[in-house]
Amino acid sequence: MRSATSRFLFYRVIGYLLVMLSGAMLITTAVAVYYNEKSFWSYLISAFTTVSVGYFLVYKGRHEFSLIKRHLFLLTAFCWLAICLFSTLPFVLVLPDLAYVDAVFETVSAITTTGATVLTGLDTMPKGLLFWRAILQWIGGVGIIVMAIAILPALKIGGMKLFKTENSDISEKILPRSSSLSMYIGVVYLILSISCMTLYFLGGMTGFDAITHGMTTVATGGFANYDASFGHFNDQPHLLWISSLFMILSALPLVLLVGALRGHKWILFRDPQVRAFLAIVVFCALLLTWYQHEHNARPWLDALTHSVFNVVSVITTCGFASENYSAWGGLAVILFFYITFSGACSGSTSGGLKIFRTQLAGLLLIKQFKLLVHPNAVWVQKYGTKPVNDQLLGSVLAFCFVYFASIATLALGLSMFDLDFVTALTGAATAISNVGPGLGPVIGPDGNFSSLPDGAKWLISFGMVLGRLEILTILLLFTPMYWRY
């Protein structure tokens, strides 16, 4: 009986999200009208269709419902599926020659903030569609989470429960919860977005480029308005530094940024994952700067600018590229491959494995070394100032196993479509990690995913959703125990 009434919750939440999505479509309609694009009706039709279905679902869900907590995992998956499905409409209507698999791929890449693209000719693409790609990434960055947190408390459900099913934030306990936290997160996200747009504009971007690139930077999504990605602005290196700064800020835990906004001055630098993240960025950037100067005779400042920008872009899973860094040399290829897996901080807009999981796995390794020397000793493992029990360490180890197993399985699936080793492996890694470009001549920084077979695109699309929802949220739905009761 409870399972039957739970469907009303699904109707209502998904309906509200679709109504909000239609609002983004109306904003895009206004952009298309402003630029005198005849395709404005495509966004208008998409908005009408989406809001109609949304209101219908809200009406269907008007009855009283009961909540089964484990159904929140299924609700999370359905929310993302519904958003992705209806977000394809503008792509299908504006680009009628675009294959549906390509529309789905582009949409999923946007919503999951992966940044991989199958579109070419971005320099001459309608402004409305470029804006739609950008606003989808902005919504996917944290917007869906904030919307859900705002909706669920109104339905007498703790909104943070849904937040936890799709984000690995471990810093939440030190700050307010539920509606107050969602408000602060939204404010921080908005402040970052507006600040980034403003500095881009003052730095020389057009107003349109500043708005769209500001949205995709703060979302750590990486969609650009040009085929050359952010390399289009290489003649204005200060823009690369501005972008690097905001990618770093967006890759920090949002709740810690909220804490800093509320007056906790040193809260960021007391967090061990923040310190580790910044240390990795500095080390990799300086190493690549030295490598480019010594091996490619590149001027120090130019090497530093592009090293910092591309390292930050990859480790934050943003996916911008200022140039083809896979051509820098062997060290660069291996280093970028490594940080593709890393990810930034938990509770941020970035994807990837996340720094804190690597740190906790390191704690487990140290403990094993200690036990080899002192088998009967007892230690209290600490992460920062907090004690860490064996259960948490075990769960992190299990996630790391599933993470790399998912990449290996997806790479194996991609190889069935006759993709070469580098394309298959880095394509799987970039999908699960939500990075964007891979390595090699096909899907590297200078290429895109348009030439891949349709089956490979479907697999990568699934991999992007799998990675964005932290893998276990989706895999749990395929286990018999989830459906048993």
Short mmCIF file of C-alpha atoms in Angstrom, two decimals:
data_model
loop_
_atom_site.label_atom_id
_atom_site.label_comp_id
_atom_site.label_asym_id
_atom_site.label_seq_id
_atom_site.Cartn_x
_atom_site.Cartn_y
_atom_site.Cartn_z
CA MET A 1 0.00 0.00 0.00
CA ARG A 2 2.82 2.39 0.90
CA SER A 3 4.57 1.58 -2.40
CA ALA A 4 1.37 2.40 -4.28
CA THR A 5 0.99 5.80 -2.65
CA SER A 6 4.69 6.60 -3.15
CA ARG A 7 3.99 7.14 -6.83
CA PHE A 8 2.17 10.37 -5.95
CA LEU A 9 5.44 11.69 -4.56
CA PHE A 10 7.18 10.79 -7.81
CA TYR A 11 4.51 12.54 -9.87
CA ARG A 12 4.66 15.71 -7.81
CA VAL A 13 8.44 16.09 -7.54
CA ILE A 14 9.13 15.31 -11.20
CA GLY A 15 6.23 17.57 -12.20
CA TYR A 16 7.65 20.51 -10.24
CA LEU A 17 11.10 19.96 -11.77
CA LEU A 18 9.65 19.95 -15.30
CA VAL A 19 7.74 23.16 -14.60
CA MET A 20 11.01 24.78 -13.48
CA LEU A 21 12.81 23.39 -16.54
CA SER A 22 10.19 25.01 -18.77
CA GLY A 23 11.16 28.32 -17.17
CA ALA A 24 14.72 27.84 -18.44
CA MET A 25 13.27 27.14 -21.89
CA LEU A 26 11.33 30.41 -21.78
CA ILE A 27 14.52 32.30 -20.88
CA THR A 28 16.20 30.66 -23.88
CA THR A 29 13.23 31.71 -26.03
CA ALA A 30 13.83 35.31 -25.00
CA VAL A 31 17.51 35.00 -25.94
CA ALA A 32 16.58 33.64 -29.39
CA VAL A 33 14.07 36.47 -29.89
CA TYR A 34 16.69 39.04 -28.85
CA TYR A 35 19.06 37.73 -31.54
CA ASN A 36 16.24 37.58 -34.16
CA GLU A 37 16.51 33.83 -34.58
CA LYS A 38 13.60 32.13 -36.32
CA SER A 39 14.13 29.05 -34.20
CA PHE A 40 12.67 30.81 -31.13
CA TRP A 41 9.46 28.87 -31.66
CA SER A 42 11.38 25.63 -31.04
CA TYR A 43 12.13 26.67 -27.47
CA LEU A 44 8.57 27.96 -27.05
CA ILE A 45 7.10 24.62 -28.16
CA SER A 46 9.55 22.79 -25.89
CA ALA A 47 8.53 24.98 -22.95
CA PHE A 48 4.82 24.46 -23.61
CA THR A 49 5.23 20.69 -23.90
CA THR A 50 7.38 20.48 -20.77
CA VAL A 51 5.16 22.67 -18.61
CA SER A 52 2.05 20.80 -19.78
CA VAL A 53 3.49 17.45 -18.77
CA GLY A 54 4.80 19.00 -15.55
CA TYR A 55 1.41 20.36 -14.51
CA PHE A 56 -0.24 17.08 -15.46
CA LEU A 57 2.14 15.17 -13.18
CA VAL A 58 1.62 17.67 -10.36
CA TYR A 59 -2.15 17.16 -10.75
CA LYS A 60 -1.71 13.37 -10.74
CA GLY A 61 0.32 13.66 -7.55
CA ARG A 62 -2.18 15.84 -5.68
CA HIS A 63 -3.16 12.92 -3.38
CA GLU A 64 -1.65 12.11 -0.02
CA PHE A 65 1.45 9.93 -0.22
CA SER A 66 3.65 7.89 2.06
CA LEU A 67 7.42 7.91 1.82
CA ILE A 68 9.65 4.87 1.72
CA LYS A 69 13.16 6.19 2.23
CA ARG A 70 14.82 3.75 -0.11
CA HIS A 71 12.59 5.05 -2.91
CA LEU A 72 14.57 8.29 -2.84
CA PHE A 73 17.27 6.52 -4.87
CA LEU A 74 14.69 5.65 -7.51
CA LEU A 75 13.26 9.17 -7.34
CA THR A 76 16.72 10.64 -7.93
CA ALA A 77 17.20 8.47 -11.02
CA PHE A 78 13.75 9.35 -12.39
CA CYS A 79 14.34 13.07 -11.82
CA TRP A 80 17.54 12.97 -13.88
CA LEU A 81 15.90 10.80 -16.55
CA ALA A 82 12.94 13.18 -16.88
CA ILE A 83 15.16 16.27 -17.05
CA CYS A 84 17.39 14.67 -19.69
CA LEU A 85 14.43 13.44 -21.76
CA PHE A 86 12.66 16.81 -21.99
CA SER A 87 15.90 18.77 -22.36
CA THR A 88 16.53 17.06 -25.71
CA LEU A 89 13.51 18.82 -27.26
CA PRO A 90 15.29 22.07 -28.23
CA PHE A 91 18.16 20.13 -29.83
CA VAL A 92 15.73 17.99 -31.84
CA LEU A 93 13.61 20.94 -32.99
CA VAL A 94 16.39 23.45 -33.71
CA LEU A 95 18.68 20.91 -35.43
CA PRO A 96 16.29 18.54 -37.27
CA ASP A 97 19.21 16.81 -39.02
CA LEU A 98 20.80 15.92 -35.69
CA ALA A 99 20.45 12.22 -34.88
CA TYR A 100 18.45 11.54 -31.72
CA VAL A 101 21.37 9.73 -30.12
CA ASP A 102 23.44 12.89 -30.63
CA ALA A 103 20.71 15.02 -29.05
CA VAL A 104 20.62 12.69 -26.06
CA PHE A 105 24.43 12.65 -25.81
CA GLU A 106 24.67 16.45 -25.88
CA THR A 107 21.87 16.80 -23.34
CA VAL A 108 23.27 14.22 -20.93
CA SER A 109 26.72 15.76 -21.25
CA ALA A 110 25.25 19.15 -20.38
CA ILE A 111 23.09 18.04 -17.43
CA THR A 112 25.89 15.92 -15.94
CA THR A 113 28.34 18.81 -16.53
CA THR A 114 30.66 16.47 -18.43
CA GLY A 115 31.37 18.81 -21.34
CA ALA A 116 31.86 16.18 -24.04
CA THR A 117 30.23 17.28 -27.29
CA VAL A 118 29.16 15.87 -30.63
CA LEU A 119 28.44 19.26 -32.19
CA THR A 120 30.74 21.01 -34.65
CA GLY A 121 30.55 24.49 -36.09
CA LEU A 122 29.89 26.03 -32.69
CA ASP A 123 31.32 29.36 -33.87
CA THR A 124 28.31 29.84 -36.18
CA MET A 125 25.67 27.99 -34.13
CA PRO A 126 22.48 29.89 -33.17
CA LYS A 127 22.91 31.89 -29.98
CA GLY A 128 19.77 30.37 -28.53
CA LEU A 129 21.15 26.84 -28.75
CA LEU A 130 24.50 27.88 -27.30
CA PHE A 131 22.65 29.52 -24.41
CA TRP A 132 20.54 26.36 -23.94
CA ARG A 133 23.67 24.22 -23.68
CA ALA A 134 25.12 26.63 -21.11
CA ILE A 135 22.01 26.95 -18.95
CA LEU A 136 21.62 23.16 -18.91
CA GLN A 137 25.11 22.86 -17.49
CA TRP A 138 24.38 25.60 -14.97
CA ILE A 139 21.24 23.75 -13.87
CA GLY A 140 23.13 20.45 -13.75
CA GLY A 141 25.96 21.91 -11.70
CA VAL A 142 23.93 22.32 -8.56
CA GLY A 143 20.61 23.73 -9.72
CA ILE A 144 18.75 20.42 -9.73
CA ILE A 145 20.01 19.67 -6.24
CA VAL A 146 18.94 23.08 -4.94
CA MET A 147 15.55 22.81 -6.63
CA ALA A 148 14.99 19.39 -5.13
CA ILE A 149 16.06 20.56 -1.67
CA ALA A 150 13.63 23.46 -2.00
CA ILE A 151 10.74 21.28 -3.18
CA LEU A 152 10.99 18.33 -0.82
CA PRO A 153 10.77 20.22 2.49
CA ALA A 154 7.52 21.73 1.21
CA LEU A 155 6.27 18.16 0.79
CA LYS A 156 7.29 17.36 4.39
CA ILE A 157 10.37 15.44 3.24
CA GLY A 158 13.92 16.19 4.30
CA GLY A 159 15.43 17.64 1.15
CA MET A 160 18.97 16.75 2.18
CA LYS A 161 18.12 13.06 1.79
CA LEU A 162 17.94 13.50 -1.97
CA PHE A 163 21.09 15.64 -1.87
CA LYS A 164 22.93 12.73 -0.25
CA THR A 165 21.84 10.23 -2.90
CA GLU A 166 23.62 12.15 -5.64
CA ASN A 167 26.45 13.95 -3.92
CA SER A 168 29.21 12.78 -1.61
CA ASP A 169 29.38 15.79 0.67
CA ILE A 170 31.09 14.90 3.96
CA SER A 171 31.16 18.45 5.36
CA GLU A 172 27.44 18.96 5.84
CA LYS A 173 27.19 18.42 9.60
CA ILE A 174 28.95 21.66 10.52
CA LEU A 175 26.34 23.89 8.87
CA PRO A 176 22.56 24.40 8.78
CA ARG A 177 20.37 21.78 7.15
CA SER A 178 17.46 21.48 4.74
CA SER A 179 15.82 24.69 3.52
CA SER A 180 18.34 27.05 5.16
CA LEU A 181 21.27 25.15 3.67
CA SER A 182 19.64 25.05 0.23
CA MET A 183 19.17 28.81 0.37
CA TYR A 184 22.82 29.40 1.31
CA ILE A 185 24.05 26.98 -1.37
CA GLY A 186 21.91 28.76 -3.95
CA VAL A 187 23.21 32.15 -2.86
CA VAL A 188 26.85 31.02 -3.04
CA TYR A 189 26.28 29.45 -6.46
CA LEU A 190 24.63 32.64 -7.71
CA ILE A 191 27.38 34.87 -6.29
CA LEU A 192 30.06 32.76 -7.98
CA SER A 193 28.16 32.80 -11.28
CA ILE A 194 27.55 36.56 -11.35
CA SER A 195 31.11 37.33 -10.23
CA CYS A 196 32.57 35.10 -12.93
CA MET A 197 30.34 36.60 -15.63
CA THR A 198 31.26 40.13 -14.53
CA LEU A 199 35.02 39.50 -14.58
CA TYR A 200 34.78 37.77 -17.96
CA PHE A 201 32.94 40.80 -19.34
CA LEU A 202 35.39 43.27 -17.83
CA GLY A 203 38.21 41.10 -19.17
CA GLY A 204 37.09 41.53 -22.76
CA MET A 205 34.43 38.92 -23.50
CA THR A 206 31.18 39.95 -25.17
CA GLY A 207 28.16 40.01 -22.90
CA PHE A 208 26.80 36.78 -24.39
CA ASP A 209 30.12 34.94 -24.08
CA ALA A 210 30.57 36.19 -20.53
CA ILE A 211 27.15 34.92 -19.44
CA THR A 212 27.38 31.51 -21.10
CA HIS A 213 31.00 30.84 -20.17
CA GLY A 214 30.32 32.08 -16.65
CA MET A 215 27.55 29.50 -16.27
CA THR A 216 29.64 26.63 -17.63
CA THR A 217 32.71 27.62 -15.61
CA VAL A 218 30.96 27.72 -12.23
CA ALA A 219 29.10 24.50 -13.07
CA THR A 220 32.52 22.98 -13.94
CA GLY A 221 30.84 21.86 -17.14
CA GLY A 222 33.20 23.07 -19.84
CA PHE A 223 30.85 23.80 -22.74
CA ALA A 224 32.26 26.66 -24.81
CA ASN A 225 30.79 28.66 -27.68
CA TYR A 226 33.65 27.84 -30.02
CA ASP A 227 35.15 24.72 -31.58
CA ALA A 228 38.51 25.76 -30.14
CA SER A 229 36.96 25.62 -26.64
CA PHE A 230 38.55 28.20 -24.32
CA GLY A 231 41.50 28.36 -26.72
CA HIS A 232 39.45 30.93 -28.61
CA PHE A 233 40.59 33.40 -25.93
CA ASN A 234 44.30 32.53 -25.97
CA ASP A 235 45.11 36.04 -27.14
CA GLN A 236 43.70 37.26 -23.80
CA PRO A 237 45.60 35.16 -21.26
CA HIS A 238 44.08 37.03 -18.31
CA LEU A 239 40.77 35.33 -19.16
CA LEU A 240 42.45 31.95 -18.65
CA TRP A 241 43.55 33.05 -15.17
CA ILE A 242 40.05 34.28 -14.32
CA SER A 243 38.61 30.98 -15.48
CA SER A 244 41.18 29.01 -13.46
CA LEU A 245 40.27 30.95 -10.32
CA PHE A 246 36.54 30.28 -10.62
CA MET A 247 37.01 26.63 -11.57
CA ILE A 248 39.01 26.22 -8.35
CA LEU A 249 36.38 28.04 -6.27
CA SER A 250 33.60 25.93 -7.79
CA ALA A 251 35.53 22.74 -7.03
CA LEU A 252 35.59 23.51 -3.29
CA PRO A 253 32.89 22.08 -0.99
CA LEU A 254 29.81 24.25 -1.30
CA VAL A 255 28.93 23.95 2.36
CA LEU A 256 32.39 25.17 3.32
CA LEU A 257 31.93 28.13 0.99
CA VAL A 258 28.65 28.73 2.80
CA GLY A 259 30.55 28.60 6.09
CA ALA A 260 33.09 31.12 4.78
CA LEU A 261 30.22 33.37 3.67
CA ARG A 262 28.78 33.20 7.19
CA GLY A 263 32.02 34.41 8.76
CA HIS A 264 34.08 31.25 9.40
CA LYS A 265 37.27 32.70 7.91
CA TRP A 266 39.60 29.68 8.00
CA ILE A 267 37.05 26.92 7.52
CA LEU A 268 38.27 26.15 3.99
CA PHE A 269 41.93 25.83 4.85
CA ARG A 270 41.23 23.65 7.89
CA ASP A 271 39.66 21.04 5.63
CA PRO A 272 42.20 18.34 4.69
CA GLN A 273 40.73 17.68 1.25
CA VAL A 274 40.89 21.38 0.33
CA ARG A 275 44.56 21.53 1.30
CA ALA A 276 45.30 18.33 -0.62
CA PHE A 277 43.39 19.55 -3.68
CA LEU A 278 45.27 22.85 -3.81
CA ALA A 279 48.60 21.08 -3.25
CA ILE A 280 47.94 18.71 -6.18
CA VAL A 281 47.01 21.60 -8.46
CA VAL A 282 50.16 23.55 -7.57
CA PHE A 283 52.45 20.52 -7.93
CA CYS A 284 51.04 19.40 -11.29
CA ALA A 285 50.98 22.93 -12.73
CA LEU A 286 54.57 23.67 -11.71
CA LEU A 287 55.78 20.28 -12.97
CA LEU A 288 54.15 20.80 -16.37
CA THR A 289 55.44 24.38 -16.53
CA TRP A 290 59.00 23.17 -15.99
CA TYR A 291 58.50 20.29 -18.44
CA GLN A 292 57.20 22.57 -21.21
CA HIS A 293 60.00 25.07 -20.68
CA GLU A 294 62.75 22.45 -20.67
CA HIS A 295 61.45 20.11 -23.38
CA ASN A 296 59.51 22.46 -25.63
CA ALA A 297 61.49 25.68 -25.00
CA ARG A 298 58.28 27.46 -24.11
CA PRO A 299 58.46 30.83 -22.31
CA TRP A 300 57.93 30.49 -18.57
CA LEU A 301 54.84 32.70 -18.26
CA ASP A 302 53.10 31.18 -21.28
CA ALA A 303 53.86 27.67 -20.04
CA LEU A 304 52.59 28.54 -16.55
CA THR A 305 49.36 30.06 -17.88
CA HIS A 306 48.39 27.06 -19.99
CA SER A 307 49.62 24.52 -17.45
CA VAL A 308 47.56 26.03 -14.64
CA PHE A 309 44.47 26.42 -16.81
CA ASN A 310 44.45 22.89 -18.24
CA VAL A 311 45.43 21.18 -14.97
CA VAL A 312 42.65 23.01 -13.13
CA SER A 313 40.19 22.27 -15.93
CA VAL A 314 40.85 18.53 -15.88
CA ILE A 315 41.14 18.00 -12.11
CA THR A 316 37.92 19.96 -11.50
CA THR A 317 36.29 17.91 -14.30
CA CYS A 318 35.38 21.15 -16.08
CA GLY A 319 36.72 20.06 -19.46
CA PHE A 320 37.75 23.39 -20.97
CA ALA A 321 40.91 23.23 -23.08
CA SER A 322 43.14 26.11 -24.12
CA GLU A 323 45.11 23.89 -26.51
CA ASN A 324 45.89 20.26 -27.28
CA TYR A 325 47.77 19.36 -24.09
CA SER A 326 48.18 15.75 -25.26
CA ALA A 327 50.78 17.11 -27.71
CA TRP A 328 52.94 18.53 -24.92
CA GLY A 329 54.80 15.26 -24.48
CA GLY A 330 54.72 11.90 -22.71
CA LEU A 331 54.80 13.29 -19.16
CA ALA A 332 51.81 15.54 -19.88
CA VAL A 333 49.74 12.69 -21.33
CA ILE A 334 50.32 10.44 -18.31
CA LEU A 335 49.81 13.24 -15.80
CA PHE A 336 46.54 14.36 -17.36
CA PHE A 337 45.39 10.74 -17.49
CA TYR A 338 46.06 10.41 -13.76
CA ILE A 339 44.25 13.58 -12.70
CA THR A 340 41.29 12.64 -14.90
CA PHE A 341 40.42 10.12 -12.17
CA SER A 342 41.14 12.43 -9.27
CA GLY A 343 38.26 14.87 -9.21
CA ALA A 344 38.19 17.74 -6.76
CA CYS A 345 36.42 18.10 -3.40
CA SER A 346 33.29 16.35 -2.21
CA GLY A 347 30.14 18.42 -2.10
CA SER A 348 31.23 20.56 -5.06
CA THR A 349 29.98 20.82 -8.64
CA SER A 350 32.87 18.68 -9.91
CA GLY A 351 32.79 14.95 -10.61
CA GLY A 352 35.49 12.29 -10.40
CA LEU A 353 36.62 10.05 -7.59
CA LYS A 354 36.99 13.00 -5.17
CA ILE A 355 40.09 13.84 -3.13
CA PHE A 356 38.71 12.73 0.22
CA ARG A 357 38.22 9.14 -0.97
CA THR A 358 41.86 8.96 -2.00
CA GLN A 359 42.87 10.33 1.40
CA LEU A 360 40.70 7.82 3.28
CA ALA A 361 42.09 4.98 1.16
CA GLY A 362 45.55 6.23 2.15
CA LEU A 363 44.55 6.07 5.83
CA LEU A 364 43.52 2.46 5.35
CA LEU A 365 46.85 1.67 3.70
CA ILE A 366 48.78 3.28 6.58
CA LYS A 367 46.73 1.27 9.05
CA GLN A 368 47.59 -1.96 7.27
CA PHE A 369 51.29 -1.08 7.38
CA LYS A 370 51.02 -0.45 11.12
CA LEU A 371 49.24 -3.75 11.68
CA LEU A 372 52.00 -5.60 9.86
CA VAL A 373 54.51 -4.23 12.37
CA HIS A 374 52.25 -4.25 15.47
CA PRO A 375 49.47 -6.84 14.87
CA ASN A 376 47.80 -6.33 18.27
CA ALA A 377 47.95 -2.54 18.44
CA VAL A 378 44.82 -0.37 18.33
CA TRP A 379 44.84 3.01 16.58
CA VAL A 380 42.19 5.69 16.23
CA GLN A 381 42.26 6.79 12.62
CA LYS A 382 41.45 10.47 12.11
CA TYR A 383 40.51 12.47 9.05
CA GLY A 384 41.35 16.01 10.01
CA THR A 385 40.03 16.22 13.56
CA LYS A 386 37.29 13.62 13.14
CA PRO A 387 37.73 9.93 14.01
CA VAL A 388 37.19 7.54 11.12
CA ASN A 389 35.84 4.06 11.78
CA ASP A 390 36.57 0.90 9.82
CA GLN A 391 33.07 0.88 8.34
CA LEU A 392 33.65 4.21 6.60
CA LEU A 393 37.08 3.13 5.35
CA GLY A 394 35.57 -0.09 4.05
CA SER A 395 32.78 1.75 2.22
CA VAL A 396 35.32 4.08 0.59
CA LEU A 397 37.42 1.13 -0.52
CA ALA A 398 34.31 -0.53 -1.94
CA PHE A 399 33.40 2.63 -3.84
CA CYS A 400 36.91 2.93 -5.28
CA PHE A 401 36.67 -0.67 -6.48
CA VAL A 402 33.27 -0.06 -8.09
CA TYR A 403 34.53 3.19 -9.62
CA PHE A 404 37.47 1.60 -11.40
CA ALA A 405 35.48 -1.55 -12.22
CA SER A 406 32.87 0.67 -13.91
CA ILE A 407 35.55 2.36 -16.01
CA ALA A 408 37.04 -1.01 -16.95
CA THR A 409 33.63 -2.43 -17.89
CA LEU A 410 32.64 0.63 -19.91
CA ALA A 411 36.00 0.61 -21.71
CA LEU A 412 35.46 -3.05 -22.57
CA GLY A 413 32.02 -2.20 -23.94
CA LEU A 414 33.42 0.64 -26.04
CA SER A 415 36.12 -1.62 -27.45
CA MET A 416 33.36 -3.77 -28.95
CA PHE A 417 32.73 -0.90 -31.37
CA ASP A 418 36.30 -1.16 -32.71
CA LEU A 419 37.56 1.89 -30.85
CA ASP A 420 41.31 1.98 -30.27
CA PHE A 421 42.74 1.40 -26.79
CA VAL A 422 43.34 5.07 -25.93
CA THR A 423 39.90 6.19 -27.15
CA ALA A 424 38.06 3.39 -25.36
CA LEU A 425 39.92 3.73 -22.06
CA THR A 426 39.97 7.52 -21.85
CA GLY A 427 36.41 7.72 -23.19
CA ALA A 428 35.25 5.50 -20.33
CA ALA A 429 37.34 7.40 -17.78
CA THR A 430 36.14 10.81 -18.94
CA ALA A 431 32.50 9.64 -18.92
CA ILE A 432 32.55 8.15 -15.41
CA SER A 433 34.62 11.08 -14.11
CA ASN A 434 32.49 13.68 -15.99
CA VAL A 435 35.62 15.39 -17.33
CA GLY A 436 34.77 16.00 -21.00
CA PRO A 437 37.63 15.55 -23.47
CA GLY A 438 39.66 12.37 -23.43
CA LEU A 439 43.06 11.71 -24.97
CA GLY A 440 44.17 10.79 -28.45
CA PRO A 441 43.32 12.17 -31.91
CA VAL A 442 39.62 11.21 -31.83
CA ILE A 443 38.21 12.46 -28.51
CA GLY A 444 41.20 14.49 -27.32
CA PRO A 445 41.17 18.25 -26.67
CA ASP A 446 41.30 18.91 -30.42
CA GLY A 447 38.52 16.45 -31.29
CA ASN A 448 35.01 15.56 -30.20
CA PHE A 449 32.72 12.55 -29.90
CA SER A 450 30.77 13.02 -33.15
CA SER A 451 32.63 10.31 -35.08
CA LEU A 452 31.93 7.56 -32.53
CA PRO A 453 29.40 4.82 -33.43
CA ASP A 454 25.88 5.29 -32.09
CA GLY A 455 26.23 2.35 -29.72
CA ALA A 456 29.35 3.89 -28.19
CA LYS A 457 27.51 7.19 -27.70
CA TRP A 458 24.69 5.41 -25.82
CA LEU A 459 27.22 3.67 -23.59
CA ILE A 460 29.09 6.89 -22.84
CA SER A 461 25.80 8.67 -22.11
CA PHE A 462 24.94 5.99 -19.56
CA GLY A 463 28.44 6.28 -18.13
CA MET A 464 28.05 10.05 -17.69
CA VAL A 465 24.84 9.61 -15.68
CA LEU A 466 26.42 6.76 -13.72
CA GLY A 467 29.38 8.93 -12.76
CA ARG A 468 27.33 12.00 -11.94
CA LEU A 469 25.09 10.06 -9.54
CA GLU A 470 28.11 8.54 -7.79
CA ILE A 471 27.62 5.09 -9.42
CA LEU A 472 26.07 3.31 -6.44
CA THR A 473 22.83 5.28 -6.71
CA ILE A 474 22.22 3.72 -10.13
CA LEU A 475 23.76 0.29 -9.54
CA LEU A 476 21.63 -0.19 -6.43
CA LEU A 477 18.53 -0.12 -8.63
CA PHE A 478 19.80 -3.21 -10.48
CA THR A 479 20.13 -5.33 -7.33
CA PRO A 480 17.36 -7.80 -6.35
CA MET A 481 17.52 -6.71 -2.68
CA TYR A 482 16.34 -3.22 -3.59
CA TRP A 483 13.09 -4.53 -5.07
CA ARG A 484 12.55 -7.39 -2.64
CA TYR A 485 10.26 -5.59 -0.18
#
